[in-house]
CSV table of C-alpha atoms (C1' of nucleotides) in Angstrom, one decimal:
chain,number,residue,atom,x,y,z
A,1,MET,CA,15.0,35.0,-22.7
A,2,ASP,CA,13.0,32.0,-21.9
A,3,GLY,CA,11.3,33.5,-18.9
A,4,GLN,CA,11.7,30.4,-16.8
A,5,GLY,CA,13.6,32.0,-14.0
A,6,GLY,CA,17.3,31.5,-13.7
A,7,ARG,CA,17.0,27.8,-12.8
A,8,THR,CA,20.3,26.3,-13.7
A,9,ARG,CA,20.5,22.9,-15.4
A,10,ARG,CA,21.4,20.1,-13.1
A,11,ARG,CA,23.8,17.3,-14.1
A,12,GLY,CA,25.2,14.0,-12.9
A,13,GLU,CA,25.5,13.6,-9.1
A,14,GLU,CA,23.3,16.6,-8.3
A,15,LEU,CA,20.5,15.5,-10.5
A,16,ILE,CA,20.6,11.9,-9.3
A,17,LYS,CA,20.4,13.0,-5.7
A,18,ALA,CA,17.3,15.0,-6.5
A,19,ILE,CA,15.8,12.0,-8.2
A,20,HIS,CA,16.6,9.7,-5.3
A,21,ALA,CA,15.0,12.1,-2.9
A,22,ALA,CA,12.0,12.4,-5.2
A,23,VAL,CA,11.4,8.6,-5.5
A,24,LEU,CA,11.6,8.2,-1.7
A,25,GLU,CA,9.1,10.9,-1.2
A,26,GLU,CA,6.9,9.6,-3.9
A,27,VAL,CA,6.8,6.0,-2.6
A,28,ALA,CA,6.1,7.3,0.9
A,29,GLU,CA,3.2,9.2,-0.4
A,30,VAL,CA,1.6,6.9,-2.9
A,31,GLY,CA,3.1,3.5,-2.2
A,32,VAL,CA,5.1,1.1,-4.3
A,33,GLY,CA,2.1,0.1,-6.3
A,34,ARG,CA,1.4,3.5,-7.6
A,35,LEU,CA,5.0,4.5,-8.3
A,36,THR,CA,5.2,5.9,-11.7
A,37,MET,CA,8.0,7.4,-13.9
A,38,GLU,CA,5.7,10.4,-14.5
A,39,GLY,CA,5.3,11.0,-10.7
A,40,ILE,CA,9.0,10.7,-10.0
A,41,GLY,CA,9.9,13.0,-12.8
A,42,ARG,CA,7.2,15.5,-11.8
A,43,ARG,CA,8.5,15.6,-8.2
A,44,ALA,CA,12.1,15.8,-9.3
A,45,ALA,CA,11.2,18.4,-11.9
A,46,THR,CA,12.9,16.4,-14.6
A,47,PRO,CA,11.4,14.9,-17.8
A,48,ARG,CA,10.7,11.2,-18.0
A,49,THR,CA,13.2,10.9,-20.8
A,50,THR,CA,16.0,11.6,-18.4
A,51,LEU,CA,14.8,8.9,-16.1
A,52,TYR,CA,14.5,6.3,-18.9
A,53,ARG,CA,18.2,7.0,-19.9
A,54,ARG,CA,19.2,5.5,-16.6
A,55,TRP,CA,16.5,3.2,-15.4
A,56,SER,CA,13.8,1.2,-17.1
A,57,ASP,CA,11.3,1.0,-14.3
A,58,PRO,CA,10.0,2.9,-11.3
A,59,VAL,CA,11.1,0.1,-9.0
A,60,GLU,CA,14.6,0.3,-10.4
A,61,VAL,CA,14.8,3.9,-9.5
A,62,LEU,CA,13.6,3.0,-6.0
A,63,LEU,CA,16.1,0.2,-5.6
A,64,ASP,CA,18.9,2.6,-6.7
A,65,ALA,CA,17.7,5.2,-4.2
A,66,LEU,CA,17.7,2.6,-1.4
A,67,TYR,CA,21.1,1.5,-2.4
A,68,HIS,CA,22.4,5.0,-1.9
A,69,ALA,CA,20.4,5.8,1.2
A,70,HIS,CA,22.3,6.3,4.4
A,71,PRO,CA,22.1,3.4,6.8
A,72,VAL,CA,20.1,3.8,9.9
A,73,GLU,CA,21.8,5.3,12.8
A,74,GLU,CA,22.6,2.9,15.6
A,75,PRO,CA,22.0,3.7,19.2
A,76,THR,CA,25.1,4.1,21.3
A,77,PRO,CA,24.5,2.6,24.8
A,78,GLY,CA,25.7,4.8,27.6
A,79,ALA,CA,27.3,3.7,30.8
A,80,ASP,CA,24.7,2.7,33.3
A,81,ASP,CA,21.2,3.8,32.3
A,82,LEU,CA,19.4,0.8,30.7
A,83,ARG,CA,16.0,2.4,31.0
A,84,GLY,CA,17.1,5.7,29.6
A,85,ASP,CA,19.0,4.1,26.8
A,86,LEU,CA,16.0,2.0,25.8
A,87,ILE,CA,13.8,5.1,25.7
A,88,ARG,CA,16.4,6.9,23.6
A,89,SER,CA,16.7,4.0,21.2
A,90,LEU,CA,12.9,4.0,20.7
A,91,ARG,CA,13.0,7.7,20.2
A,92,LEU,CA,15.7,7.2,17.5
A,93,MET,CA,13.4,4.7,15.9
A,94,VAL,CA,10.4,7.0,15.9
A,95,ASP,CA,12.5,9.9,14.5
A,96,TRP,CA,13.8,7.7,11.7
A,97,MET,CA,10.3,6.5,10.8
A,98,LEU,CA,9.4,10.1,10.2
A,99,SER,CA,12.3,10.7,7.9
A,100,PRO,CA,11.9,10.3,4.1
A,101,ALA,CA,13.8,7.1,4.1
A,102,GLY,CA,11.9,5.7,7.1
A,103,ARG,CA,8.5,6.5,5.5
A,104,ALA,CA,9.7,5.0,2.3
A,105,VAL,CA,10.7,1.8,4.1
A,106,ALA,CA,7.3,1.6,5.8
A,107,ALA,CA,5.5,2.0,2.5
A,108,ILE,CA,7.7,-0.7,0.9
A,109,LEU,CA,7.3,-3.2,3.7
A,110,THR,CA,3.6,-2.8,3.9
A,111,ASP,CA,3.1,-3.0,0.1
A,112,PRO,CA,0.4,-5.6,-0.7
A,113,GLN,CA,2.4,-6.9,-3.6
A,114,ARG,CA,5.7,-6.8,-1.8
A,115,ARG,CA,8.4,-8.1,-4.0
A,116,PRO,CA,11.2,-10.1,-2.4
A,117,GLU,CA,14.0,-8.3,-4.2
A,118,VAL,CA,12.8,-5.0,-2.9
A,119,SER,CA,12.6,-6.2,0.7
A,120,LYS,CA,16.0,-7.8,0.3
A,121,ALA,CA,17.6,-4.6,-1.0
A,122,LEU,CA,16.1,-2.9,2.0
A,123,TYR,CA,17.6,-5.1,4.6
A,124,GLU,CA,21.0,-5.3,2.8
A,125,LYS,CA,21.4,-1.6,2.1
A,126,VAL,CA,19.3,0.5,4.5
A,127,PHE,CA,19.9,-1.8,7.5
A,128,ALA,CA,23.4,-2.7,6.3
A,129,GLY,CA,26.0,-3.4,8.9
A,130,ARG,CA,23.6,-2.9,11.8
A,131,GLY,CA,23.8,-5.6,14.4
A,132,GLY,CA,20.1,-5.6,15.1
A,133,THR,CA,17.0,-3.6,15.8
A,134,PHE,CA,17.1,-0.5,17.9
A,135,THR,CA,16.4,-1.9,21.3
A,136,ARG,CA,18.3,-5.1,20.6
A,137,THR,CA,21.6,-3.2,20.4
A,138,VAL,CA,21.0,-1.6,23.8
A,139,LEU,CA,19.7,-4.8,25.4
A,140,ARG,CA,22.7,-6.9,24.1
A,141,HIS,CA,25.1,-4.3,25.6
A,142,TYR,CA,23.5,-4.5,29.0
A,143,ALA,CA,23.1,-8.3,28.9
A,144,GLU,CA,26.9,-8.6,28.2
A,145,HIS,CA,27.6,-6.3,31.1
A,146,GLY,CA,25.6,-8.5,33.5
A,147,HIS,CA,22.7,-6.3,34.1
A,148,PHE,CA,20.3,-9.2,33.4
A,149,PRO,CA,20.6,-12.8,32.3
A,150,ALA,CA,21.5,-13.1,28.6
A,151,ARG,CA,19.3,-16.1,28.2
A,152,LEU,CA,16.3,-13.8,28.5
A,153,LEU,CA,17.3,-11.8,25.5
A,154,THR,CA,15.3,-13.9,23.0
A,155,PRO,CA,14.2,-12.8,19.5
A,156,VAL,CA,10.8,-12.1,20.9
A,157,VAL,CA,12.1,-9.9,23.7
A,158,ALA,CA,14.3,-8.0,21.4
A,159,ASP,CA,11.3,-7.1,19.2
A,160,ILE,CA,8.9,-6.0,22.0
A,161,GLY,CA,9.8,-2.3,21.8
A,162,GLU,CA,9.8,-1.9,18.1
A,163,ALA,CA,6.6,-4.0,17.7
A,164,LEU,CA,4.7,-1.8,20.2
A,165,VAL,CA,5.9,1.4,18.6
A,166,ILE,CA,4.8,0.2,15.2
A,167,LYS,CA,1.4,-0.9,16.5
A,168,ARG,CA,0.8,2.5,18.3
A,169,MET,CA,1.7,4.5,15.2
A,170,PHE,CA,-0.8,2.3,13.3
A,171,ASP,CA,-3.6,2.6,15.7
A,172,THR,CA,-3.4,6.2,16.5
A,173,GLY,CA,-1.9,7.4,13.3
A,174,ARG,CA,0.4,9.7,15.2
A,175,LEU,CA,3.8,9.3,16.7
A,176,PRO,CA,4.2,8.2,20.3
A,177,ALA,CA,5.3,10.9,22.8
A,178,ASP,CA,8.1,10.3,25.3
A,179,ASP,CA,5.6,9.3,27.9
A,180,ASP,CA,4.3,6.5,25.6
A,181,LEU,CA,7.8,5.3,25.0
A,182,ALA,CA,8.5,5.2,28.7
A,183,ASP,CA,5.4,3.2,29.3
A,184,ILE,CA,6.5,0.7,26.7
A,185,VAL,CA,9.9,0.3,28.3
A,186,ASP,CA,8.5,0.1,31.9
A,187,GLN,CA,5.5,-2.0,31.2
A,188,ALA,CA,6.7,-4.4,28.5
A,189,ILE,CA,10.5,-4.5,28.0
A,190,LEU,CA,11.9,-4.3,31.5
A,191,PRO,CA,9.5,-6.9,32.9
A,192,ALA,CA,10.5,-9.3,30.1
A,193,ILE,CA,14.1,-9.2,31.2
A,194,GLY,CA,13.3,-9.7,34.8
A,195,LEU,CA,13.7,-6.0,35.8
A,196,GLY,CA,10.0,-5.2,36.3
A,197,PRO,CA,9.0,-2.8,39.0
A,198,GLY,CA,6.8,-5.4,40.6
B,1,MET,CA,-26.8,-21.0,-27.9
B,2,ASP,CA,-24.5,-18.2,-26.9
B,3,GLY,CA,-21.6,-20.5,-26.3
B,4,GLN,CA,-20.7,-18.9,-23.0
B,5,GLY,CA,-21.3,-22.1,-21.0
B,6,GLY,CA,-24.5,-22.4,-19.0
B,7,ARG,CA,-23.6,-19.7,-16.5
B,8,THR,CA,-26.9,-18.4,-15.2
B,9,ARG,CA,-27.4,-14.7,-14.6
B,10,ARG,CA,-27.0,-13.6,-11.0
B,11,ARG,CA,-29.3,-11.1,-9.4
B,12,GLY,CA,-29.7,-9.1,-6.2
B,13,GLU,CA,-28.2,-10.7,-3.1
B,14,GLU,CA,-26.2,-13.3,-4.9
B,15,LEU,CA,-24.6,-10.8,-7.2
B,16,ILE,CA,-23.8,-8.5,-4.4
B,17,LYS,CA,-22.2,-11.2,-2.3
B,18,ALA,CA,-19.9,-12.0,-5.3
B,19,ILE,CA,-19.0,-8.4,-5.6
B,20,HIS,CA,-18.2,-8.0,-2.0
B,21,ALA,CA,-16.0,-11.1,-2.1
B,22,ALA,CA,-14.3,-9.7,-5.2
B,23,VAL,CA,-13.5,-6.3,-3.7
B,24,LEU,CA,-12.1,-7.8,-0.6
B,25,GLU,CA,-9.8,-10.1,-2.6
B,26,GLU,CA,-8.9,-7.2,-4.9
B,27,VAL,CA,-7.9,-4.8,-2.1
B,28,ALA,CA,-5.9,-7.5,-0.4
B,29,GLU,CA,-4.0,-8.1,-3.6
B,30,VAL,CA,-3.4,-4.6,-5.1
B,31,GLY,CA,-4.1,-2.4,-2.1
B,32,VAL,CA,-6.5,0.5,-1.6
B,33,GLY,CA,-4.6,2.8,-3.9
B,34,ARG,CA,-4.9,0.6,-6.9
B,35,LEU,CA,-8.5,-0.4,-6.3
B,36,THR,CA,-10.5,0.1,-9.5
B,37,MET,CA,-14.0,-0.5,-10.7
B,38,GLU,CA,-12.4,-2.3,-13.7
B,39,GLY,CA,-10.5,-4.6,-11.4
B,40,ILE,CA,-13.5,-5.4,-9.1
B,41,GLY,CA,-15.8,-6.0,-12.1
B,42,ARG,CA,-13.2,-8.3,-13.7
B,43,ARG,CA,-12.8,-10.3,-10.6
B,44,ALA,CA,-16.6,-10.5,-10.0
B,45,ALA,CA,-17.2,-11.2,-13.7
B,46,THR,CA,-19.7,-8.4,-13.9
B,47,PRO,CA,-19.6,-5.3,-16.1
B,48,ARG,CA,-18.7,-2.0,-14.6
B,49,THR,CA,-22.1,-0.6,-15.5
B,50,THR,CA,-23.6,-2.9,-12.9
B,51,LEU,CA,-21.2,-1.6,-10.3
B,52,TYR,CA,-21.9,2.1,-11.1
B,53,ARG,CA,-25.7,1.4,-10.6
B,54,ARG,CA,-25.0,0.9,-6.9
B,55,TRP,CA,-21.8,2.6,-6.1
B,56,SER,CA,-20.0,5.6,-7.4
B,57,ASP,CA,-16.5,4.7,-6.3
B,58,PRO,CA,-14.3,1.7,-5.7
B,59,VAL,CA,-13.9,2.8,-2.0
B,60,GLU,CA,-17.7,2.8,-1.6
B,61,VAL,CA,-17.8,-0.8,-2.8
B,62,LEU,CA,-15.1,-1.6,-0.3
B,63,LEU,CA,-16.9,0.2,2.6
B,64,ASP,CA,-20.1,-1.6,1.7
B,65,ALA,CA,-18.3,-5.0,1.7
B,66,LEU,CA,-16.7,-4.2,5.1
B,67,TYR,CA,-20.1,-3.2,6.4
B,68,HIS,CA,-21.5,-6.6,5.5
B,69,ALA,CA,-18.4,-8.6,6.6
B,70,HIS,CA,-18.8,-10.9,9.5
B,71,PRO,CA,-17.5,-9.3,12.7
B,72,VAL,CA,-14.3,-10.8,14.1
B,73,GLU,CA,-14.8,-13.8,16.3
B,74,GLU,CA,-14.1,-13.0,20.0
B,75,PRO,CA,-12.1,-15.4,22.1
B,76,THR,CA,-14.0,-17.1,24.9
B,77,PRO,CA,-11.8,-17.5,28.0
B,78,GLY,CA,-12.0,-20.9,29.6
B,79,ALA,CA,-12.0,-21.7,33.2
B,80,ASP,CA,-8.5,-21.7,34.5
B,81,ASP,CA,-5.9,-21.7,31.7
B,82,LEU,CA,-4.6,-18.2,31.2
B,83,ARG,CA,-1.6,-19.3,29.2
B,84,GLY,CA,-3.6,-21.6,26.9
B,85,ASP,CA,-6.3,-19.0,26.4
B,86,LEU,CA,-3.7,-16.4,25.4
B,87,ILE,CA,-2.2,-18.7,22.9
B,88,ARG,CA,-5.6,-19.6,21.5
B,89,SER,CA,-6.6,-15.9,21.2
B,90,LEU,CA,-3.4,-15.2,19.2
B,91,ARG,CA,-4.1,-18.2,17.1
B,92,LEU,CA,-7.6,-16.8,16.5
B,93,MET,CA,-6.0,-13.5,15.4
B,94,VAL,CA,-3.5,-15.2,13.0
B,95,ASP,CA,-6.3,-17.2,11.4
B,96,TRP,CA,-8.4,-14.1,11.0
B,97,MET,CA,-5.5,-12.2,9.4
B,98,LEU,CA,-5.3,-14.9,6.7
B,99,SER,CA,-9.0,-14.7,5.9
B,100,PRO,CA,-10.1,-12.4,3.0
B,101,ALA,CA,-11.5,-9.9,5.4
B,102,GLY,CA,-8.4,-9.9,7.5
B,103,ARG,CA,-6.1,-9.4,4.6
B,104,ALA,CA,-8.3,-6.6,3.3
B,105,VAL,CA,-8.2,-4.9,6.7
B,106,ALA,CA,-4.4,-5.2,6.7
B,107,ALA,CA,-4.2,-3.6,3.2
B,108,ILE,CA,-6.5,-0.8,4.3
B,109,LEU,CA,-4.7,0.0,7.6
B,110,THR,CA,-1.3,0.1,5.9
B,111,ASP,CA,-2.4,2.1,2.9
B,112,PRO,CA,0.0,5.0,2.4
B,113,GLN,CA,-2.9,7.4,1.6
B,114,ARG,CA,-5.0,6.0,4.4
B,115,ARG,CA,-8.3,7.9,4.5
B,116,PRO,CA,-9.8,8.6,8.0
B,117,GLU,CA,-13.3,7.7,6.9
B,118,VAL,CA,-12.2,4.3,5.7
B,119,SER,CA,-10.3,3.5,8.9
B,120,LYS,CA,-13.3,4.7,10.9
B,121,ALA,CA,-15.7,2.5,9.0
B,122,LEU,CA,-13.3,-0.4,9.7
B,123,TYR,CA,-13.3,0.1,13.5
B,124,GLU,CA,-17.0,0.7,13.6
B,125,LYS,CA,-18.2,-2.1,11.3
B,126,VAL,CA,-15.7,-4.9,11.3
B,127,PHE,CA,-14.6,-4.6,14.9
B,128,ALA,CA,-18.1,-3.6,16.0
B,129,GLY,CA,-19.3,-5.0,19.3
B,130,ARG,CA,-16.0,-6.4,20.2
B,131,GLY,CA,-14.8,-5.5,23.7
B,132,GLY,CA,-11.2,-5.2,22.7
B,133,THR,CA,-8.3,-6.8,21.0
B,134,PHE,CA,-7.8,-10.5,21.0
B,135,THR,CA,-5.6,-10.9,24.1
B,136,ARG,CA,-7.3,-8.0,25.9
B,137,THR,CA,-10.5,-10.0,26.2
B,138,VAL,CA,-8.7,-12.9,27.8
B,139,LEU,CA,-6.5,-10.7,30.0
B,140,ARG,CA,-9.4,-8.7,31.3
B,141,HIS,CA,-11.3,-11.9,32.2
B,142,TYR,CA,-8.4,-13.3,34.3
B,143,ALA,CA,-7.7,-9.9,35.9
B,144,GLU,CA,-11.3,-9.8,37.0
B,145,HIS,CA,-11.0,-13.2,38.5
B,146,GLY,CA,-7.9,-12.2,40.5
B,147,HIS,CA,-5.2,-14.1,38.7
B,148,PHE,CA,-3.1,-11.0,38.5
B,149,PRO,CA,-3.4,-7.3,39.6
B,150,ALA,CA,-5.8,-5.4,37.3
B,151,ARG,CA,-3.6,-2.3,37.5
B,152,LEU,CA,-1.0,-4.1,35.4
B,153,LEU,CA,-3.5,-4.5,32.5
B,154,THR,CA,-2.5,-1.2,30.8
B,155,PRO,CA,-3.1,-0.3,27.2
B,156,VAL,CA,0.5,-1.1,26.4
B,157,VAL,CA,0.3,-4.6,28.0
B,158,ALA,CA,-3.0,-5.4,26.3
B,159,ASP,CA,-1.2,-4.7,23.0
B,160,ILE,CA,1.9,-6.8,23.4
B,161,GLY,CA,0.7,-10.0,21.9
B,162,GLU,CA,-1.0,-8.4,18.9
B,163,ALA,CA,2.0,-6.1,18.3
B,164,LEU,CA,4.5,-9.0,18.2
B,165,VAL,CA,2.3,-11.2,16.0
B,166,ILE,CA,2.0,-8.3,13.5
B,167,LYS,CA,5.8,-7.6,13.5
B,168,ARG,CA,6.6,-11.3,13.0
B,169,MET,CA,4.3,-11.6,10.1
B,170,PHE,CA,5.9,-8.5,8.6
B,171,ASP,CA,9.5,-9.6,9.1
B,172,THR,CA,9.2,-13.2,8.1
B,173,GLY,CA,6.4,-12.8,5.6
B,174,ARG,CA,4.8,-16.0,6.9
B,175,LEU,CA,2.4,-16.8,9.8
B,176,PRO,CA,3.7,-17.6,13.2
B,177,ALA,CA,3.5,-21.3,14.3
B,178,ASP,CA,2.1,-22.3,17.6
B,179,ASP,CA,5.6,-22.4,19.0
B,180,ASP,CA,6.1,-18.8,18.1
B,181,LEU,CA,2.8,-17.8,19.7
B,182,ALA,CA,3.8,-19.7,22.9
B,183,ASP,CA,7.1,-17.8,23.0
B,184,ILE,CA,5.3,-14.5,22.7
B,185,VAL,CA,3.0,-15.4,25.6
B,186,ASP,CA,5.7,-16.8,27.8
B,187,GLN,CA,8.4,-14.3,27.1
B,188,ALA,CA,6.5,-11.1,26.7
B,189,ILE,CA,2.9,-11.2,27.9
B,190,LEU,CA,3.1,-13.2,31.1
B,191,PRO,CA,6.1,-11.3,32.4
B,192,ALA,CA,4.3,-8.1,31.9
B,193,ILE,CA,1.5,-9.1,34.2
B,194,GLY,CA,3.9,-10.4,36.8
B,195,LEU,CA,3.5,-14.1,36.0
B,196,GLY,CA,6.9,-14.6,34.4
B,197,PRO,CA,8.6,-17.9,34.9
B,198,GLY,CA,11.6,-16.2,36.5
C,1,DT,C1',-48.4,-15.2,-20.4
C,2,DT,C1',-47.3,-10.4,-19.9
C,3,DG,C1',-44.5,-7.0,-18.3
C,4,DC,C1',-41.3,-4.8,-15.0
C,5,DT,C1',-36.8,-4.9,-13.2
C,6,DT,C1',-32.0,-5.2,-13.8
C,7,DA,C1',-27.8,-7.9,-15.2
C,8,DG,C1',-25.0,-8.2,-19.1
C,9,DA,C1',-22.8,-6.5,-23.4
C,10,DT,C1',-20.9,-2.9,-26.3
C,11,DA,C1',-19.3,1.6,-27.6
C,12,DC,C1',-17.7,6.3,-26.9
C,13,DG,C1',-14.7,10.3,-25.6
C,14,DC,C1',-11.7,11.8,-21.8
C,15,DG,C1',-7.6,11.9,-19.3
C,16,DG,C1',-3.3,10.0,-17.5
C,17,DT,C1',0.9,6.9,-18.0
C,18,DT,C1',3.9,4.5,-21.1
C,19,DG,C1',8.0,4.0,-23.9
C,20,DT,C1',10.3,6.1,-27.8
C,21,DA,C1',12.1,9.6,-30.9
C,22,DG,C1',14.0,14.1,-32.3
C,23,DC,C1',15.7,18.4,-31.4
C,24,DT,C1',17.8,22.3,-28.7
C,25,DT,C1',21.0,24.0,-25.5
C,26,DA,C1',23.4,24.1,-21.1
C,27,DC,C1',27.4,22.4,-19.0
C,28,DC,C1',32.0,20.4,-18.8
C,29,DT,C1',36.4,19.2,-20.8
C,30,DT,C1',40.2,19.9,-23.8
D,1,DA,C1',37.2,28.8,-28.2
D,2,DA,C1',35.5,24.3,-29.9
D,3,DG,C1',33.3,20.0,-29.2
D,4,DG,C1',31.1,16.3,-26.8
D,5,DT,C1',27.9,14.8,-23.4
D,6,DA,C1',23.7,14.8,-21.5
D,7,DA,C1',19.7,17.6,-19.5
D,8,DG,C1',15.6,19.6,-21.0
D,9,DC,C1',11.7,20.0,-24.1
D,10,DT,C1',8.0,18.5,-27.3
D,11,DA,C1',5.5,15.2,-29.6
D,12,DC,C1',3.7,10.6,-30.6
D,13,DA,C1',1.0,6.3,-30.7
D,14,DA,C1',-0.6,2.8,-27.5
D,15,DC,C1',-2.9,1.3,-23.6
D,16,DC,C1',-5.9,1.5,-19.6
D,17,DG,C1',-9.3,3.1,-16.3
D,18,DC,C1',-13.1,6.3,-16.1
D,19,DG,C1',-18.0,7.5,-16.4
D,20,DT,C1',-21.9,7.4,-19.4
D,21,DA,C1',-25.3,5.9,-22.8
D,22,DT,C1',-27.8,2.4,-25.2
D,23,DC,C1',-29.5,-1.9,-26.2
D,24,DT,C1',-30.5,-7.1,-25.1
D,25,DA,C1',-32.3,-10.4,-22.7
D,26,DA,C1',-32.6,-13.0,-18.3
D,27,DG,C1',-35.1,-13.4,-14.0
D,28,DC,C1',-39.1,-12.7,-11.4
D,29,DA,C1',-43.9,-11.4,-10.2
D,30,DA,C1',-48.6,-10.3,-11.3
DNA sequence: TTGCTTAGATACGCGGTTGTAGCTTACCTT
DNA sequence: AAGGTAAGCTACAACCGCGTATCTAAGCAA
């Protein structure tokens, strides 16, 4: 007879998952600097006392959530469509950046008072096991199959696509359409590996 | 005989300059979200009451400071050294990003709760009068003088240099050396305008 | 010198977050 | 069915930023 609806009490795994989701949403919305136990608890609909039983700090909750986050999906290069695979890998990146984990990562990496431990946890856990960035995986595959000279696949070249996607999302505030991704591939990446249209 | 050292009392212009400097430093350090009258006042060594006499909000102080900030220096293309001018324009960008105003701008643009009015003020005031981004100015100049086909100077191509500099500063946390800038020019920008070494 | 303007100092109540404590009660195990 | 574990709830003092009010005294101009 408490009138609070039939909301059952969460425990263990289930509760923790909710808290992890909450802290990722929270950090994406307010940033690392404004992370607060109060805010996390509010979003997860759990009292702060429950949080303090497990963690002593909002950042600890965040690190724990990152630790349990799924690693980023890796693009799987097809048979013989370099251009299409590049566009698809950038699409994968854009989609990921819109996910809770992606937006959380963006908030963390751009935090003014970025703490090394947090960035470190990011690279180790979220990007764990990945061979490289989105386009790098594709480019390495096609370089190994002789579609272009491997010596052209420098760190700079491997970053071109991601860098341009990031800058575009910054400048326009919205996500690039497929047309934009194609432009990036055609006008920046392909020329850099000697496969420009000109 | 107040014992507070001989610190003279600041007034008008002088005081405001100190406050502008303070808010830029503050936002670069804690971010827009954590900007506070308290923090600004502390850094400028002035009581909050003085701030409230002129502004009603930390963001207003920030916007005012940006309004009075010096516009970004524009690269001046030389006679006949496209590659050198590109590297110099990126160097100009890196140097600016390390200045108080530059770091403030970075903090503002990456703020999770980025407010349109603030970004708008940025582009209108800080970048006011500039024809374009750093490398774009250089590229347009050389395109107009026939060093490469103007049709290749697309929005994507004009962004390549800046995008890569930004991503590098993100990833490594430190500023790119001249070697890195040269790599960006040689491996990404020049190929995109059909002047690759290959 | 007189007097206006305004920076500087202090104080206040308000509201939000903190970290802790205690109690109740749902959930799970035995 | 009984008991232990832990989630949920309430409360607390402490701190900090907010926005305002009031007083003082420094800087400047007539």
